[in-house]
Amino acid sequence: MVAVDPEEEVGEALVAFAEEHGITAAAVTAFGGFRSAMLGFFDLDEEQYVRNPVDEQTEVLSLIGDIGRDSDGTLALHAHVVLGLRDGTTRGGHLLGAAVRPTLEVMVTESHTELRRRYRPDLGLTLLDLDG
């Protein structure tokens, strides 16, 4: 379990936790709150993320993802979120970044299989490489 502190950036905090504990592959689930977030929607035709800022306090209703090695060998968080807004509506997408407020409670479940991603030029994405 990890409790991410206020104002910490989610990806940085979880990668630092994984590095500190020697974790190179894990599933991640979480809930809590964000001060702000940058969500993404991958446009396959353009081969890039449409960036959707959420510049208000939100409830993290669901965060699911994993920690693994990117194609360059560095650890990275890959996660998707559903955020609850003050008026009861939701926003969701690929988590590009977020500042925590007031906390984020994270369950990190380590895998004993290496998790590695590789860049797929045909899609313009870095995806899970089960053969690598």
Coordinates of N, CA and C in Angstrom, one line a residue:
M1 N 0.9 -1.2 0.0 CA 0.0 0.0 0.0 C 0.9 1.2 0.0
V2 N 0.4 2.3 -0.7 CA 1.1 3.5 -0.8 C 0.1 4.6 -0.5
A3 N 0.4 5.6 0.3 CA -0.4 6.8 0.4 C 0.4 7.9 -0.2
V4 N -0.1 8.5 -1.3 CA 0.6 9.5 -2.0 C 0.2 10.9 -1.3
D5 N 1.2 11.7 -1.0 CA 0.9 12.9 -0.2 C 0.4 14.0 -1.1
P6 N -0.3 15.0 -0.4 CA -0.8 16.2 -1.1 C 0.3 16.9 -2.0
E7 N -0.1 17.3 -3.2 CA 0.8 18.0 -4.1 C 1.8 17.1 -4.8
E8 N 2.0 15.9 -4.4 CA 2.9 15.0 -5.2 C 2.3 14.7 -6.5
E9 N 3.2 14.5 -7.5 CA 2.8 14.0 -8.8 C 2.6 12.5 -8.8
V10 N 1.5 12.0 -9.3 CA 1.2 10.6 -9.1 C 2.3 9.7 -9.7
G11 N 2.6 9.9 -11.0 CA 3.5 9.0 -11.7 C 4.9 9.0 -11.0
E12 N 5.4 10.2 -10.7 CA 6.7 10.3 -10.0 C 6.7 9.5 -8.7
A13 N 5.6 9.7 -7.9 CA 5.6 9.1 -6.6 C 5.5 7.6 -6.7
L14 N 4.7 7.0 -7.6 CA 4.6 5.6 -7.7 C 5.9 4.9 -8.3
V15 N 6.5 5.6 -9.3 CA 7.7 5.1 -9.8 C 8.8 5.1 -8.8
A16 N 8.9 6.2 -8.0 CA 9.9 6.2 -6.9 C 9.6 5.1 -5.9
F17 N 8.4 4.9 -5.5 CA 8.1 3.8 -4.6 C 8.5 2.4 -5.2
A18 N 8.2 2.2 -6.5 CA 8.6 0.9 -7.1 C 10.2 0.8 -7.1
E19 N 10.9 1.9 -7.5 CA 12.3 1.8 -7.5 C 12.9 1.5 -6.1
E20 N 12.3 2.2 -5.1 CA 12.8 2.0 -3.7 C 12.6 0.6 -3.2
H21 N 11.6 -0.1 -3.7 CA 11.3 -1.5 -3.3 C 11.7 -2.5 -4.3
G22 N 12.4 -2.2 -5.3 CA 12.9 -3.1 -6.3 C 11.8 -3.8 -7.1
I23 N 10.7 -3.1 -7.3 CA 9.5 -3.6 -8.1 C 9.7 -3.2 -9.5
T24 N 9.7 -4.1 -10.4 CA 9.8 -3.8 -11.9 C 8.5 -4.2 -12.7
A25 N 7.5 -4.8 -12.0 CA 6.3 -5.1 -12.6 C 5.2 -5.2 -11.6
A26 N 4.1 -4.4 -11.7 CA 3.0 -4.4 -10.8 C 1.7 -3.9 -11.4
A27 N 0.6 -4.4 -10.8 CA -0.7 -3.9 -11.1 C -1.0 -2.8 -10.0
V28 N -1.7 -1.8 -10.4 CA -2.0 -0.6 -9.5 C -3.5 -0.3 -9.6
T29 N -4.1 -0.2 -8.4 CA -5.4 0.4 -8.3 C -5.4 1.4 -7.2
A30 N -6.3 2.4 -7.4 CA -6.2 3.5 -6.4 C -7.5 4.3 -6.4
F31 N -7.7 5.1 -5.3 CA -8.8 6.0 -5.2 C -8.3 7.2 -4.2
G32 N -8.9 8.3 -4.3 CA -8.5 9.5 -3.5 C -9.0 10.7 -4.2
G33 N -8.0 11.7 -4.3 CA -8.4 13.0 -4.9 C -7.2 13.6 -5.6
F34 N -7.6 14.5 -6.6 CA -6.6 15.2 -7.3 C -6.9 16.7 -7.2
R35 N -5.9 17.5 -7.1 CA -6.0 19.0 -7.3 C -6.3 19.4 -8.7
S36 N -5.5 18.7 -9.6 CA -5.7 18.9 -11.0 C -5.1 17.7 -11.7
A37 N -5.5 17.5 -13.0 CA -5.0 16.4 -13.7 C -5.0 16.7 -15.2
M38 N -4.1 16.0 -15.9 CA -4.1 16.0 -17.4 C -4.5 14.6 -17.9
L39 N -5.6 14.5 -18.6 CA -6.0 13.3 -19.1 C -5.8 13.3 -20.6
G40 N -5.7 12.1 -21.2 CA -5.4 12.0 -22.6 C -6.4 11.0 -23.3
F41 N -6.7 11.3 -24.5 CA -7.4 10.4 -25.4 C -6.6 10.2 -26.6
F42 N -6.2 8.9 -26.9 CA -5.3 8.7 -28.0 C -6.0 8.7 -29.3
D43 N -5.7 9.6 -30.2 CA -6.3 9.7 -31.5 C -5.5 8.8 -32.5
L44 N -6.0 7.7 -32.9 CA -5.2 6.8 -33.7 C -4.9 7.4 -35.1
D45 N -5.8 8.2 -35.6 CA -5.5 8.8 -36.9 C -4.3 9.7 -36.9
E46 N -4.3 10.5 -35.8 CA -3.2 11.5 -35.6 C -2.0 10.9 -34.9
E47 N -2.1 9.7 -34.4 CA -1.1 9.1 -33.6 C -0.5 9.9 -32.5
Q48 N -1.4 10.6 -31.8 CA -1.0 11.4 -30.6 C -2.2 11.5 -29.6
Y49 N -1.8 11.9 -28.4 CA -2.8 12.1 -27.4 C -3.5 13.5 -27.5
V50 N -4.8 13.5 -27.5 CA -5.5 14.8 -27.3 C -5.5 15.0 -25.8
R51 N -5.0 16.2 -25.4 CA -4.8 16.5 -24.0 C -6.0 17.2 -23.5
N52 N -6.6 16.6 -22.4 CA -7.8 17.2 -21.8 C -7.5 17.5 -20.3
P53 N -7.2 18.8 -20.1 CA -6.9 19.3 -18.7 C -8.2 19.2 -17.8
V54 N -8.0 18.9 -16.6 CA -9.1 19.0 -15.6 C -8.5 19.9 -14.5
D55 N -8.8 21.1 -14.5 CA -8.2 22.1 -13.6 C -9.1 22.5 -12.4
E56 N -9.5 21.4 -11.7 CA -10.3 21.6 -10.5 C -10.1 20.3 -9.6
Q57 N -10.5 20.5 -8.4 CA -10.4 19.4 -7.5 C -11.4 18.3 -7.9
T58 N -10.9 17.0 -7.9 CA -11.8 15.9 -8.3 C -11.6 14.8 -7.3
E59 N -12.6 13.9 -7.3 CA -12.5 12.6 -6.5 C -12.0 11.6 -7.6
V60 N -10.9 10.8 -7.2 CA -10.5 9.8 -8.0 C -11.4 8.6 -7.7
L61 N -12.3 8.3 -8.6 CA -13.3 7.2 -8.4 C -12.7 5.9 -8.7
S62 N -11.8 5.9 -9.7 CA -11.1 4.7 -10.1 C -9.8 5.0 -10.8
L63 N -8.7 4.4 -10.4 CA -7.4 4.5 -11.1 C -7.0 3.0 -11.3
I64 N -6.8 2.6 -12.5 CA -6.2 1.2 -12.7 C -5.1 1.3 -13.7
G65 N -4.1 0.5 -13.5 CA -3.0 0.5 -14.4 C -1.9 -0.4 -14.0
D66 N -0.7 -0.1 -14.5 CA 0.5 -1.0 -14.1 C 1.7 -0.1 -14.1
I67 N 2.7 -0.7 -13.5 CA 4.1 -0.2 -13.5 C 5.0 -1.2 -14.2
G68 N 5.7 -0.8 -15.2 CA 6.6 -1.6 -15.9 C 7.7 -0.8 -16.6
R69 N 8.5 -1.5 -17.4 CA 9.6 -0.9 -18.1 C 9.2 -0.4 -19.4
D70 N 9.5 0.8 -19.7 CA 9.3 1.4 -21.1 C 10.3 0.8 -22.0
S71 N 10.1 1.2 -23.3 CA 11.1 0.6 -24.3 C 12.5 1.1 -24.1
D72 N 12.7 2.2 -23.4 CA 14.0 2.6 -23.0 C 14.6 2.0 -21.7
G73 N 13.8 1.2 -21.1 CA 14.2 0.5 -19.9 C 13.9 1.2 -18.6
T74 N 13.3 2.4 -18.6 CA 13.0 3.1 -17.4 C 11.6 2.6 -16.9
L75 N 11.4 2.7 -15.6 CA 10.1 2.4 -15.0 C 9.1 3.5 -15.3
A76 N 7.9 3.1 -15.6 CA 6.9 4.1 -15.9 C 5.5 3.6 -15.4
L77 N 4.6 4.5 -15.1 CA 3.3 4.2 -14.7 C 2.4 4.3 -16.0
H78 N 1.6 3.3 -16.2 CA 0.6 3.4 -17.3 C -0.8 3.2 -16.6
A79 N -1.6 4.3 -16.6 CA -2.9 4.2 -15.9 C -4.0 5.0 -16.6
H80 N -5.2 4.5 -16.3 CA -6.4 5.2 -16.8 C -7.2 5.5 -15.5
V81 N -7.9 6.7 -15.6 CA -8.7 7.1 -14.4 C -10.1 7.5 -14.8
V82 N -11.0 7.4 -13.8 CA -12.3 8.1 -13.8 C -12.3 9.0 -12.7
L83 N -12.6 10.3 -13.0 CA -12.6 11.4 -12.0 C -14.0 11.9 -11.8
G84 N -14.4 12.1 -10.5 CA -15.7 12.6 -10.2 C -15.6 14.1 -9.9
L85 N -16.4 14.9 -10.6 CA -16.4 16.4 -10.4 C -17.5 16.8 -9.4
R86 N -17.4 18.0 -8.9 CA -18.3 18.6 -7.9 C -19.7 18.4 -8.3
D87 N -20.1 18.5 -9.5 CA -21.5 18.5 -9.9 C -22.0 17.0 -10.2
G88 N -21.2 16.1 -9.9 CA -21.6 14.7 -10.0 C -21.3 14.1 -11.4
T89 N -20.8 14.9 -12.3 CA -20.4 14.3 -13.6 C -19.0 13.7 -13.5
T90 N -18.6 13.0 -14.5 CA -17.3 12.3 -14.5 C -16.5 12.7 -15.7
R91 N -15.2 12.6 -15.6 CA -14.2 12.7 -16.7 C -13.3 11.5 -16.6
G92 N -12.8 11.0 -17.7 CA -11.9 9.9 -17.7 C -11.0 9.9 -18.9
G93 N -10.0 9.0 -18.7 CA -9.0 8.9 -19.8 C -7.7 8.3 -19.3
H94 N -6.7 8.4 -20.2 CA -5.4 8.0 -19.9 C -4.8 9.0 -19.0
L95 N -4.1 8.6 -17.9 CA -3.6 9.6 -17.0 C -2.2 10.0 -17.5
L96 N -2.1 11.3 -17.9 CA -0.9 11.9 -18.4 C -0.1 12.6 -17.2
G97 N -0.8 12.9 -16.2 CA -0.2 13.6 -15.0 C -1.3 14.1 -14.1
A98 N -1.0 14.2 -12.8 CA -1.9 14.7 -11.8 C -1.2 15.0 -10.5
A99 N -1.7 16.1 -9.9 CA -1.2 16.5 -8.5 C -2.3 16.0 -7.5
V100 N -1.8 15.3 -6.5 CA -2.7 14.7 -5.5 C -3.2 15.8 -4.5
R101 N -4.5 15.7 -4.1 CA -5.1 16.5 -3.1 C -6.4 15.9 -2.7
P102 N -6.6 15.4 -1.5 CA -5.7 15.5 -0.4 C -4.8 14.3 -0.3
T103 N -5.2 13.1 -0.8 CA -4.4 11.9 -0.7 C -4.8 11.0 -1.9
L104 N -4.0 10.0 -2.1 CA -4.3 9.0 -3.0 C -3.8 7.7 -2.4
E105 N -4.8 6.8 -2.2 CA -4.5 5.5 -1.5 C -4.3 4.4 -2.7
V106 N -3.2 3.8 -2.7 CA -2.8 3.0 -3.9 C -2.5 1.6 -3.4
M107 N -3.0 0.6 -4.1 CA -2.7 -0.8 -3.8 C -1.8 -1.2 -5.0
V108 N -0.5 -1.6 -4.7 CA 0.5 -2.0 -5.6 C 0.6 -3.5 -5.5
T109 N 0.3 -4.3 -6.5 CA 0.4 -5.8 -6.5 C 1.5 -6.2 -7.4
E110 N 2.6 -6.6 -6.8 CA 3.8 -7.0 -7.6 C 3.6 -8.2 -8.4
S111 N 4.1 -8.2 -9.6 CA 4.1 -9.4 -10.4 C 5.5 -9.9 -10.5
H112 N 5.6 -11.2 -10.6 CA 7.0 -11.8 -10.7 C 7.4 -12.1 -12.2
T113 N 6.5 -11.6 -13.1 CA 6.8 -11.7 -14.5 C 7.2 -10.3 -15.0
E114 N 8.3 -10.2 -15.8 CA 8.7 -8.9 -16.2 C 7.7 -8.2 -17.1
L115 N 7.4 -7.0 -16.9 CA 6.5 -6.2 -17.7 C 7.3 -5.2 -18.5
R116 N 7.2 -5.3 -19.8 CA 8.0 -4.4 -20.7 C 7.1 -4.0 -21.8
R117 N 7.4 -2.7 -22.2 CA 6.6 -2.1 -23.3 C 7.6 -1.8 -24.5
R118 N 7.1 -1.8 -25.7 CA 7.9 -1.4 -26.8 C 7.1 -0.6 -27.7
Y119 N 7.8 0.3 -28.4 CA 7.1 1.2 -29.3 C 6.6 0.5 -30.6
R120 N 5.4 0.7 -31.0 CA 4.8 0.2 -32.2 C 4.6 1.3 -33.2
P121 N 5.5 1.4 -34.1 CA 5.4 2.5 -35.1 C 4.1 2.5 -36.0
D122 N 3.6 1.3 -36.1 CA 2.3 1.1 -36.9 C 1.1 1.8 -36.2
L123 N 1.2 1.9 -34.9 CA 0.1 2.6 -34.2 C 0.5 3.9 -33.5
G124 N 1.8 4.1 -33.4 CA 2.3 5.4 -32.8 C 2.2 5.3 -31.3
L125 N 2.2 4.1 -30.7 CA 2.0 3.9 -29.3 C 3.1 2.9 -28.8
T126 N 3.4 3.1 -27.5 CA 4.2 2.1 -26.8 C 3.2 1.2 -26.0
L127 N 3.3 -0.1 -26.4 CA 2.3 -1.1 -25.9 C 3.1 -2.2 -25.2
L128 N 2.3 -3.0 -24.4 CA 2.8 -4.1 -23.7 C 3.4 -5.1 -24.7
D129 N 4.6 -5.6 -24.4 CA 5.3 -6.6 -25.2 C 5.4 -7.9 -24.5
L130 N 4.5 -8.8 -24.8 CA 4.4 -10.1 -24.1 C 5.5 -11.0 -24.6
D131 N 6.0 -10.8 -25.8 CA 7.0 -11.7 -26.3 C 8.4 -11.2 -25.9
G132 N 8.6 -10.0 -25.5 CA 9.9 -9.4 -25.2 C 10.3 -9.8 -23.8

